[in-house]
Amino acid sequence: MKNVLSNFTSVIVLIYAWLQIIFLGGFIIENILLYPNVFHDVPHSVEVTSEFLQVTSPGTYFPIIGMSVIGAGIVTLIFTWKLKNIRGWILGSLIVFILGNFIFSVIYAWPRNIILFEEGAAVHSTVYLQQVANEFITGNWVRVVTSVTTAILAFIGWMRFYRYKMTIGERSTEK
């Protein structure tokens, strides 16, 4: 039974690290491919982007993957709680993710998204929209650093768990 639980935990830790890396990859692609086009000629480029992103957008993708990361992180934390050497890495990645990608987004990025993409030039001047776009881009680097940090912490947690499992496996074959 312990072996089954250990194998299940291995899968859970791997899924969590994988989701963190998927989130990071999506975020990097968004920053490299999408944002330069979105913010190159505010407010016109924002209007064109809003027209283009009618069916799906980053706002469709990131809440789903973000909640998946948090859910998988909580499950991973539960299954690795007794393993101090691993718990800290998983807990750290989860806390940094929640603070830097969720709470920071709600407090900082989402209000700017409303100003840029919902209210736009109909409510605000071009100068103000350009200022908000610059604030969004600057604040977005906080989320980039957070995403890199959480992916690294989750990956280290997975590597530590893998090493722990291999050490346990070596001990059981020596008996």
PDB file of C-alpha atoms in Angstrom:
ATOM      1  CA  MET A   1       0.000   0.000   0.000  1.00  0.00           C
ATOM      2  CA  LYS A   2       2.850   2.390   0.796  1.00  0.00           C
ATOM      3  CA  ASN A   3       4.328   1.799  -2.665  1.00  0.00           C
ATOM      4  CA  VAL A   4       0.999   2.670  -4.333  1.00  0.00           C
ATOM      5  CA  LEU A   5       0.740   5.855  -2.251  1.00  0.00           C
ATOM      6  CA  SER A   6       4.341   6.730  -3.081  1.00  0.00           C
ATOM      7  CA  ASN A   7       3.695   6.214  -6.803  1.00  0.00           C
ATOM      8  CA  PHE A   8       0.507   8.282  -6.610  1.00  0.00           C
ATOM      9  CA  THR A   9       2.381  11.048  -4.785  1.00  0.00           C
ATOM     10  CA  SER A  10       5.065  10.942  -7.482  1.00  0.00           C
ATOM     11  CA  VAL A  11       2.414  11.576 -10.121  1.00  0.00           C
ATOM     12  CA  ILE A  12       0.819  14.384  -8.091  1.00  0.00           C
ATOM     13  CA  VAL A  13       4.153  16.172  -7.538  1.00  0.00           C
ATOM     14  CA  LEU A  14       5.022  15.785 -11.228  1.00  0.00           C
ATOM     15  CA  ILE A  15       1.630  17.142 -12.330  1.00  0.00           C
ATOM     16  CA  TYR A  16       2.049  20.151 -10.048  1.00  0.00           C
ATOM     17  CA  ALA A  17       5.522  20.946 -11.395  1.00  0.00           C
ATOM     18  CA  TRP A  18       4.259  20.384 -14.945  1.00  0.00           C
ATOM     19  CA  LEU A  19       1.307  22.771 -14.430  1.00  0.00           C
ATOM     20  CA  GLN A  20       3.647  25.429 -13.034  1.00  0.00           C
ATOM     21  CA  ILE A  21       5.864  25.082 -16.104  1.00  0.00           C
ATOM     22  CA  ILE A  22       2.838  25.165 -18.458  1.00  0.00           C
ATOM     23  CA  PHE A  23       1.641  28.360 -16.742  1.00  0.00           C
ATOM     24  CA  LEU A  24       5.099  29.883 -17.101  1.00  0.00           C
ATOM     25  CA  GLY A  25       5.282  28.890 -20.774  1.00  0.00           C
ATOM     26  CA  GLY A  26       1.895  30.419 -21.520  1.00  0.00           C
ATOM     27  CA  PHE A  27       2.826  33.572 -19.682  1.00  0.00           C
ATOM     28  CA  ILE A  28       6.129  33.916 -21.534  1.00  0.00           C
ATOM     29  CA  ILE A  29       4.419  33.398 -24.908  1.00  0.00           C
ATOM     30  CA  GLU A  30       1.830  36.015 -23.971  1.00  0.00           C
ATOM     31  CA  ASN A  31       4.578  38.489 -23.078  1.00  0.00           C
ATOM     32  CA  ILE A  32       6.725  37.802 -26.139  1.00  0.00           C
ATOM     33  CA  LEU A  33       4.064  37.434 -28.843  1.00  0.00           C
ATOM     34  CA  LEU A  34       0.898  39.154 -27.674  1.00  0.00           C
ATOM     35  CA  TYR A  35       1.803  42.142 -25.510  1.00  0.00           C
ATOM     36  CA  PRO A  36       4.153  43.872 -27.968  1.00  0.00           C
ATOM     37  CA  ASN A  37       1.244  43.908 -30.445  1.00  0.00           C
ATOM     38  CA  VAL A  38      -1.323  44.913 -27.833  1.00  0.00           C
ATOM     39  CA  PHE A  39       0.579  47.893 -26.483  1.00  0.00           C
ATOM     40  CA  HIS A  40       2.531  49.270 -29.452  1.00  0.00           C
ATOM     41  CA  ASP A  41      -0.017  51.985 -30.392  1.00  0.00           C
ATOM     42  CA  VAL A  42      -2.373  52.596 -27.464  1.00  0.00           C
ATOM     43  CA  PRO A  43      -5.366  53.081 -27.716  1.00  0.00           C
ATOM     44  CA  HIS A  44      -5.695  51.883 -31.344  1.00  0.00           C
ATOM     45  CA  SER A  45      -3.736  48.646 -30.827  1.00  0.00           C
ATOM     46  CA  VAL A  46      -5.814  47.822 -27.738  1.00  0.00           C
ATOM     47  CA  GLU A  47      -9.027  48.277 -29.749  1.00  0.00           C
ATOM     48  CA  VAL A  48      -7.714  46.039 -32.551  1.00  0.00           C
ATOM     49  CA  THR A  49      -6.683  43.434 -29.976  1.00  0.00           C
ATOM     50  CA  SER A  50     -10.137  43.523 -28.363  1.00  0.00           C
ATOM     51  CA  GLU A  51     -11.758  42.991 -31.763  1.00  0.00           C
ATOM     52  CA  PHE A  52      -9.399  40.117 -32.561  1.00  0.00           C
ATOM     53  CA  LEU A  53      -9.720  38.311 -29.219  1.00  0.00           C
ATOM     54  CA  GLN A  54     -13.492  37.784 -29.407  1.00  0.00           C
ATOM     55  CA  VAL A  55     -13.647  33.997 -29.005  1.00  0.00           C
ATOM     56  CA  THR A  56     -10.804  33.347 -26.576  1.00  0.00           C
ATOM     57  CA  SER A  57      -8.153  35.407 -24.852  1.00  0.00           C
ATOM     58  CA  PRO A  58      -5.583  35.214 -22.060  1.00  0.00           C
ATOM     59  CA  GLY A  59      -8.509  35.917 -19.742  1.00  0.00           C
ATOM     60  CA  THR A  60      -9.990  32.595 -20.843  1.00  0.00           C
ATOM     61  CA  TYR A  61      -6.821  30.552 -20.387  1.00  0.00           C
ATOM     62  CA  PHE A  62      -5.078  31.886 -17.290  1.00  0.00           C
ATOM     63  CA  PRO A  63      -7.912  31.649 -14.719  1.00  0.00           C
ATOM     64  CA  ILE A  64      -8.420  27.971 -15.594  1.00  0.00           C
ATOM     65  CA  ILE A  65      -4.740  27.026 -15.541  1.00  0.00           C
ATOM     66  CA  GLY A  66      -4.159  29.253 -12.499  1.00  0.00           C
ATOM     67  CA  MET A  67      -6.873  27.526 -10.465  1.00  0.00           C
ATOM     68  CA  SER A  68      -5.516  24.164 -11.652  1.00  0.00           C
ATOM     69  CA  VAL A  69      -2.070  25.159 -10.373  1.00  0.00           C
ATOM     70  CA  ILE A  70      -3.495  26.194  -7.001  1.00  0.00           C
ATOM     71  CA  GLY A  71      -5.604  23.035  -6.698  1.00  0.00           C
ATOM     72  CA  ALA A  72      -2.728  20.758  -7.678  1.00  0.00           C
ATOM     73  CA  GLY A  73      -0.437  22.685  -5.331  1.00  0.00           C
ATOM     74  CA  ILE A  74      -2.763  22.146  -2.380  1.00  0.00           C
ATOM     75  CA  VAL A  75      -3.107  18.425  -3.155  1.00  0.00           C
ATOM     76  CA  THR A  76       0.673  18.142  -3.595  1.00  0.00           C
ATOM     77  CA  LEU A  77       1.238  19.925  -0.303  1.00  0.00           C
ATOM     78  CA  ILE A  78      -1.122  17.536   1.489  1.00  0.00           C
ATOM     79  CA  PHE A  79       0.625  14.464   0.062  1.00  0.00           C
ATOM     80  CA  THR A  80       4.141  15.756   0.784  1.00  0.00           C
ATOM     81  CA  TRP A  81       3.458  17.456   4.133  1.00  0.00           C
ATOM     82  CA  LYS A  82       5.391  14.899   6.213  1.00  0.00           C
ATOM     83  CA  LEU A  83       8.473  15.283   4.001  1.00  0.00           C
ATOM     84  CA  LYS A  84      10.147  18.444   5.354  1.00  0.00           C
ATOM     85  CA  ASN A  85      12.776  18.484   2.614  1.00  0.00           C
ATOM     86  CA  ILE A  86      10.047  18.703  -0.026  1.00  0.00           C
ATOM     87  CA  ARG A  87       7.258  20.524   1.809  1.00  0.00           C
ATOM     88  CA  GLY A  88       9.141  23.837   1.927  1.00  0.00           C
ATOM     89  CA  TRP A  89       9.690  23.935  -1.836  1.00  0.00           C
ATOM     90  CA  ILE A  90       6.072  23.107  -2.631  1.00  0.00           C
ATOM     91  CA  LEU A  91       4.699  25.471   0.019  1.00  0.00           C
ATOM     92  CA  GLY A  92       7.032  28.236  -1.159  1.00  0.00           C
ATOM     93  CA  SER A  93       5.982  27.819  -4.782  1.00  0.00           C
ATOM     94  CA  LEU A  94       2.313  27.827  -3.833  1.00  0.00           C
ATOM     95  CA  ILE A  95       2.573  30.926  -1.626  1.00  0.00           C
ATOM     96  CA  VAL A  96       4.589  32.867  -4.214  1.00  0.00           C
ATOM     97  CA  PHE A  97       2.144  31.804  -6.948  1.00  0.00           C
ATOM     98  CA  ILE A  98      -0.915  32.888  -4.967  1.00  0.00           C
ATOM     99  CA  LEU A  99       0.640  36.210  -3.936  1.00  0.00           C
ATOM    100  CA  GLY A 100       2.345  37.081  -7.210  1.00  0.00           C
ATOM    101  CA  ASN A 101       0.041  35.639  -9.832  1.00  0.00           C
ATOM    102  CA  PHE A 102      -3.366  35.687  -8.204  1.00  0.00           C
ATOM    103  CA  ILE A 103      -3.538  38.422  -5.569  1.00  0.00           C
ATOM    104  CA  PHE A 104      -1.218  40.779  -7.470  1.00  0.00           C
ATOM    105  CA  SER A 105      -3.282  40.236 -10.624  1.00  0.00           C
ATOM    106  CA  VAL A 106      -6.557  40.973  -8.824  1.00  0.00           C
ATOM    107  CA  ILE A 107      -5.205  44.100  -7.134  1.00  0.00           C
ATOM    108  CA  TYR A 108      -2.946  45.477  -9.872  1.00  0.00           C
ATOM    109  CA  ALA A 109      -3.535  43.967 -13.330  1.00  0.00           C
ATOM    110  CA  TRP A 110      -7.291  43.443 -13.427  1.00  0.00           C
ATOM    111  CA  PRO A 111      -8.228  47.096 -12.745  1.00  0.00           C
ATOM    112  CA  ARG A 112      -5.865  48.148 -15.553  1.00  0.00           C
ATOM    113  CA  ASN A 113      -7.388  45.534 -17.861  1.00  0.00           C
ATOM    114  CA  ILE A 114     -10.817  47.064 -17.228  1.00  0.00           C
ATOM    115  CA  ILE A 115      -9.511  50.546 -18.013  1.00  0.00           C
ATOM    116  CA  LEU A 116      -7.708  49.406 -21.172  1.00  0.00           C
ATOM    117  CA  PHE A 117     -10.021  46.773 -22.637  1.00  0.00           C
ATOM    118  CA  GLU A 118     -13.511  47.563 -21.352  1.00  0.00           C
ATOM    119  CA  GLU A 119     -13.642  51.323 -20.813  1.00  0.00           C
ATOM    120  CA  GLY A 120     -10.960  52.296 -23.330  1.00  0.00           C
ATOM    121  CA  ALA A 121     -10.934  55.502 -25.368  1.00  0.00           C
ATOM    122  CA  ALA A 122     -14.675  55.984 -24.870  1.00  0.00           C
ATOM    123  CA  VAL A 123     -14.025  56.851 -21.219  1.00  0.00           C
ATOM    124  CA  HIS A 124     -10.335  57.806 -20.969  1.00  0.00           C
ATOM    125  CA  SER A 125      -7.885  60.047 -22.810  1.00  0.00           C
ATOM    126  CA  THR A 126      -5.126  58.603 -24.984  1.00  0.00           C
ATOM    127  CA  VAL A 127      -2.470  59.938 -22.608  1.00  0.00           C
ATOM    128  CA  TYR A 128      -4.118  58.225 -19.628  1.00  0.00           C
ATOM    129  CA  LEU A 129      -4.524  54.939 -21.538  1.00  0.00           C
ATOM    130  CA  GLN A 130      -0.839  55.042 -22.508  1.00  0.00           C
ATOM    131  CA  GLN A 131       0.086  55.639 -18.858  1.00  0.00           C
ATOM    132  CA  VAL A 132      -2.088  52.709 -17.742  1.00  0.00           C
ATOM    133  CA  ALA A 133      -0.588  50.494 -20.472  1.00  0.00           C
ATOM    134  CA  ASN A 134       2.925  51.357 -19.253  1.00  0.00           C
ATOM    135  CA  GLU A 135       1.885  50.613 -15.661  1.00  0.00           C
ATOM    136  CA  PHE A 136       0.429  47.284 -16.788  1.00  0.00           C
ATOM    137  CA  ILE A 137       3.601  46.305 -18.644  1.00  0.00           C
ATOM    138  CA  THR A 138       5.810  47.322 -15.701  1.00  0.00           C
ATOM    139  CA  GLY A 139       3.641  45.453 -13.208  1.00  0.00           C
ATOM    140  CA  ASN A 140       3.508  42.497 -15.531  1.00  0.00           C
ATOM    141  CA  TRP A 141       7.236  41.949 -15.009  1.00  0.00           C
ATOM    142  CA  VAL A 142       6.409  41.215 -11.357  1.00  0.00           C
ATOM    143  CA  ARG A 143       4.188  38.391 -12.596  1.00  0.00           C
ATOM    144  CA  VAL A 144       6.901  37.163 -14.973  1.00  0.00           C
ATOM    145  CA  VAL A 145       9.448  36.994 -12.138  1.00  0.00           C
ATOM    146  CA  THR A 146       6.831  35.326  -9.935  1.00  0.00           C
ATOM    147  CA  SER A 147       6.054  32.729 -12.614  1.00  0.00           C
ATOM    148  CA  VAL A 148       9.727  31.914 -13.126  1.00  0.00           C
ATOM    149  CA  THR A 149      10.230  31.648  -9.356  1.00  0.00           C
ATOM    150  CA  THR A 150       7.222  29.390  -8.788  1.00  0.00           C
ATOM    151  CA  ALA A 151       8.158  27.088 -11.673  1.00  0.00           C
ATOM    152  CA  ILE A 152      11.705  26.753 -10.328  1.00  0.00           C
ATOM    153  CA  LEU A 153      10.492  26.091  -6.766  1.00  0.00           C
ATOM    154  CA  ALA A 154       7.972  23.482  -7.952  1.00  0.00           C
ATOM    155  CA  PHE A 155      10.597  21.816 -10.143  1.00  0.00           C
ATOM    156  CA  ILE A 156      13.062  21.683  -7.238  1.00  0.00           C
ATOM    157  CA  GLY A 157      10.285  20.182  -5.094  1.00  0.00           C
ATOM    158  CA  TRP A 158       9.713  17.516  -7.727  1.00  0.00           C
ATOM    159  CA  MET A 159      13.458  16.811  -8.023  1.00  0.00           C
ATOM    160  CA  ARG A 160      13.753  16.515  -4.231  1.00  0.00           C
ATOM    161  CA  PHE A 161      10.810  14.118  -4.174  1.00  0.00           C
ATOM    162  CA  TYR A 162      12.330  12.084  -7.007  1.00  0.00           C
ATOM    163  CA  ARG A 163      15.654  11.896  -5.150  1.00  0.00           C
ATOM    164  CA  TYR A 164      13.821  10.914  -1.948  1.00  0.00           C
ATOM    165  CA  LYS A 165      11.925   8.184  -3.795  1.00  0.00           C
ATOM    166  CA  MET A 166      15.107   6.854  -5.410  1.00  0.00           C
ATOM    167  CA  THR A 167      16.830   6.784  -2.011  1.00  0.00           C
ATOM    168  CA  ILE A 168      13.897   4.854  -0.523  1.00  0.00           C
ATOM    169  CA  GLY A 169      14.004   2.470  -3.511  1.00  0.00           C
ATOM    170  CA  GLU A 170      17.728   1.841  -3.034  1.00  0.00           C
ATOM    171  CA  ARG A 171      17.182   1.076   0.649  1.00  0.00           C
ATOM    172  CA  SER A 172      14.386  -1.404  -0.088  1.00  0.00           C
ATOM    173  CA  THR A 173      16.489  -3.304  -2.683  1.00  0.00           C
ATOM    174  CA  GLU A 174      19.417  -3.580  -0.250  1.00  0.00           C
ATOM    175  CA  LYS A 175      17.319  -5.498   2.305  1.00  0.00           C
TER     176      LYS A 175
END
